[in-house]
Amino acid sequence: MAGILYLCATPIGNLNDMSQRIIDTLRDVDLIAAEDTRNSIKLLNHFNIDTPMTSYHEYNKVDKAKTLIGKLKEGINIALITDAGTPAISDPGEVLVRMCMDEGITVTSLPGPCALITALTLSGLPTRRFCFEAFLPSEKKERKRILEELKNESRTIILYEAPHHLKGTLKELFDTLSDRKITLCRELTKKFESIMPTTISGAMSYYEENDPRGEYVLVIEGKSFKEQDEEKQSGFAEISIEDHMKMYEEKGIERKEAMKLVAKDRGVSKRDIYNALL
Ligand code: SAM
């Protein structure tokens, strides 16, 4: 019988966040695949876990996945851990999970700490609808494309960021999204945890005086529907009602329906459009 791949979430700063189920699983499996074995050995020693380890990091994720799948097929049970948090969230793991699924290997996840969820719950911003962008891409063109996409995002936006890139990223966010609410969640679950609800410009001023330190999650307010409607309306205000009607009628939309759409676009009543066209 094939083995099982266990995704085991590990603490993002506070060792007490390690669940008993995960400790037991790490002791019981035959092998632990870790992002950085030198880093994970400290965690395993702390919990007296002496299961053999092998590395599974970003640079060997496809080749090593094949090796691990070979072992799983032989009946070996494997746990995957990363440096911190939930494996496969902005960590190696996604590829291994997909490849295991393609090979019919059972994968299960033992939930636990995850920086993005911890930050979202502490942000004070809407939590019902959110999007996670992890780290913005470092490649310039791709980064610009993602930022442009985020401009009209109405859900709460969550980003991961390293301290040495924080100031630059805040400036880019300000230039693209303009000023908005943002909560900077720093060193979550650690001794110097700090949660700073502010605005993008407020954060920029703060970091002119203070050096960014530690690990950050940025939680940013999405664009409000009101703002989106106003922008759309101001765009339409620049064309005449006749041209606006033509825009729809040329698409084959009936006059009555076109009047309805024009009224909606301009934030006025259908009667206003009717009267203006008389
Ligand atoms: N898999 C992890 C998780 O479940 O959140 C994320 C790993 S990702 C490589 C590392 C990034 O997560 C950091 O650069 C930082 O943005 C964020 N992060 C991890 N731990 C954090 C903490 N304690 N406080 C704030 N951000 C943290």
Coordinates of N, CA and C and ligand atoms in Angstrom, one line a residue, residues 9-14 35 82-92 112-117 119 132 135 159-163 185-190 214-218, ligand 1:
A9 N 1.7 22.0 9.3 CA 2.0 23.4 9.5 C 2.8 23.6 10.8
T10 N 3.8 24.4 10.7 CA 4.7 24.6 11.9 C 4.6 26.1 12.4
P11 N 5.1 26.4 13.6 CA 4.9 27.8 14.1 C 5.5 28.9 13.2
I12 N 4.9 30.0 13.2 CA 5.5 31.2 12.5 C 6.2 32.1 13.5
G13 N 6.5 31.6 14.7 CA 7.3 32.4 15.6 C 7.1 32.0 17.0
N14 N 6.1 31.3 17.4 CA 5.9 30.9 18.7 C 5.7 29.4 18.8
E35 N 12.0 22.2 4.1 CA 12.5 23.2 3.2 C 14.0 23.4 3.5
T82 N 7.9 23.2 6.2 CA 8.7 24.3 5.6 C 9.3 25.1 6.8
D83 N 10.0 26.2 6.4 CA 10.6 27.0 7.5 C 9.7 27.5 8.5
A84 N 8.5 27.9 8.1 CA 7.5 28.4 9.0 C 6.1 28.3 8.3
G85 N 5.1 28.0 9.1 CA 3.7 28.2 8.6 C 3.3 27.0 7.8
T86 N 2.3 27.2 7.0 CA 1.6 26.2 6.3 C 2.3 25.8 5.0
P87 N 2.7 24.6 4.8 CA 3.4 24.2 3.5 C 2.5 24.5 2.3
A88 N 3.1 24.9 1.3 CA 2.4 25.2 0.0 C 1.8 26.6 -0.1
I89 N 1.9 27.3 1.0 CA 1.5 28.7 1.0 C 2.7 29.6 0.9
S90 N 3.0 30.0 -0.4 CA 4.2 30.8 -0.6 C 5.5 30.1 -0.2
D91 N 5.4 28.8 -0.3 CA 6.5 27.9 0.1 C 6.6 26.7 -0.9
P92 N 7.7 26.0 -0.9 CA 7.6 24.8 -1.8 C 6.6 23.9 -1.2
G112 N -2.6 24.5 10.8 CA -1.9 25.2 11.9 C -1.6 26.6 11.5
P113 N -0.5 27.2 12.0 CA -0.2 28.6 11.7 C -0.1 28.9 10.3
C114 N -0.5 30.1 9.9 CA -0.4 30.6 8.6 C -0.4 32.2 8.7
A115 N 0.7 32.8 8.2 CA 0.8 34.2 8.4 C -0.3 35.0 7.8
L116 N -0.8 34.6 6.6 CA -1.8 35.5 6.0 C -3.1 35.5 6.7
I117 N -3.5 34.3 7.3 CA -4.8 34.3 8.0 C -4.7 35.0 9.3
A119 N -2.8 37.5 10.0 CA -2.7 38.9 9.7 C -4.1 39.4 9.4
F132 N -5.1 36.9 -1.9 CA -3.8 36.7 -1.4 C -2.8 36.8 -2.6
F135 N 4.2 37.3 -2.3 CA 5.2 38.3 -2.5 C 4.9 38.8 -4.0
L159 N -0.5 40.9 1.2 CA 0.8 40.7 0.6 C 1.8 40.3 1.6
Y160 N 2.8 39.5 1.2 CA 3.9 39.2 2.1 C 5.0 40.2 1.7
E161 N 5.8 40.6 2.6 CA 6.9 41.5 2.2 C 8.1 41.3 3.2
A162 N 9.3 41.4 2.6 CA 10.5 41.4 3.4 C 10.9 42.8 3.8
P163 N 11.5 43.0 5.0 CA 11.8 44.3 5.5 C 12.6 45.2 4.5
C185 N 1.2 44.1 9.6 CA 1.3 43.1 10.7 C 2.7 42.5 10.7
R186 N 3.4 42.8 11.8 CA 4.8 42.5 11.9 C 5.1 41.6 13.0
E187 N 6.0 40.6 12.7 CA 6.5 39.7 13.7 C 5.4 39.0 14.5
L188 N 4.4 38.5 13.7 CA 3.2 37.9 14.3 C 3.6 36.7 15.2
T189 N 2.9 36.6 16.3 CA 3.1 35.5 17.3 C 4.4 35.6 18.0
K190 N 5.3 36.6 17.7 CA 6.6 36.7 18.3 C 6.5 37.8 19.4
G214 N 12.1 42.8 10.7 CA 11.3 41.7 10.9 C 10.4 41.3 9.7
E215 N 9.5 40.4 9.9 CA 8.7 39.8 8.8 C 7.4 40.6 8.8
Y216 N 6.9 40.8 7.6 CA 5.7 41.6 7.4 C 4.6 40.9 6.6
V217 N 3.4 41.2 7.0 CA 2.2 40.9 6.1 C 1.5 42.2 6.0
L218 N 1.2 42.6 4.8 CA 0.5 43.9 4.5 C -1.0 43.5 4.1
Ligands
SAM1 N1 4.1 29.3 4.6 C1 4.2 30.5 5.4 C2 2.8 30.8 5.9 O1 2.0 29.9 6.1 O2 2.4 31.9 6.1 C3 4.7 31.7 4.5 C4 6.1 31.5 4.1 S1 6.8 32.9 3.2 C5 8.2 32.1 2.5 C6 7.5 33.9 4.4 C7 6.7 35.2 4.5 O3 5.6 35.0 5.3 C8 7.5 36.3 5.3 O4 8.4 37.0 4.4 C9 6.5 37.2 5.8 O5 6.0 38.0 4.8 C10 5.4 36.2 6.1 N2 5.5 35.7 7.5 C11 5.9 34.5 8.0 N3 6.0 34.5 9.3 C12 5.6 35.8 9.7 C13 5.4 36.4 11.0 N4 5.6 35.7 12.1 N5 5.0 37.7 11.0 C14 4.7 38.3 9.9 N6 4.9 37.8 8.7 C15 5.3 36.5 8.6

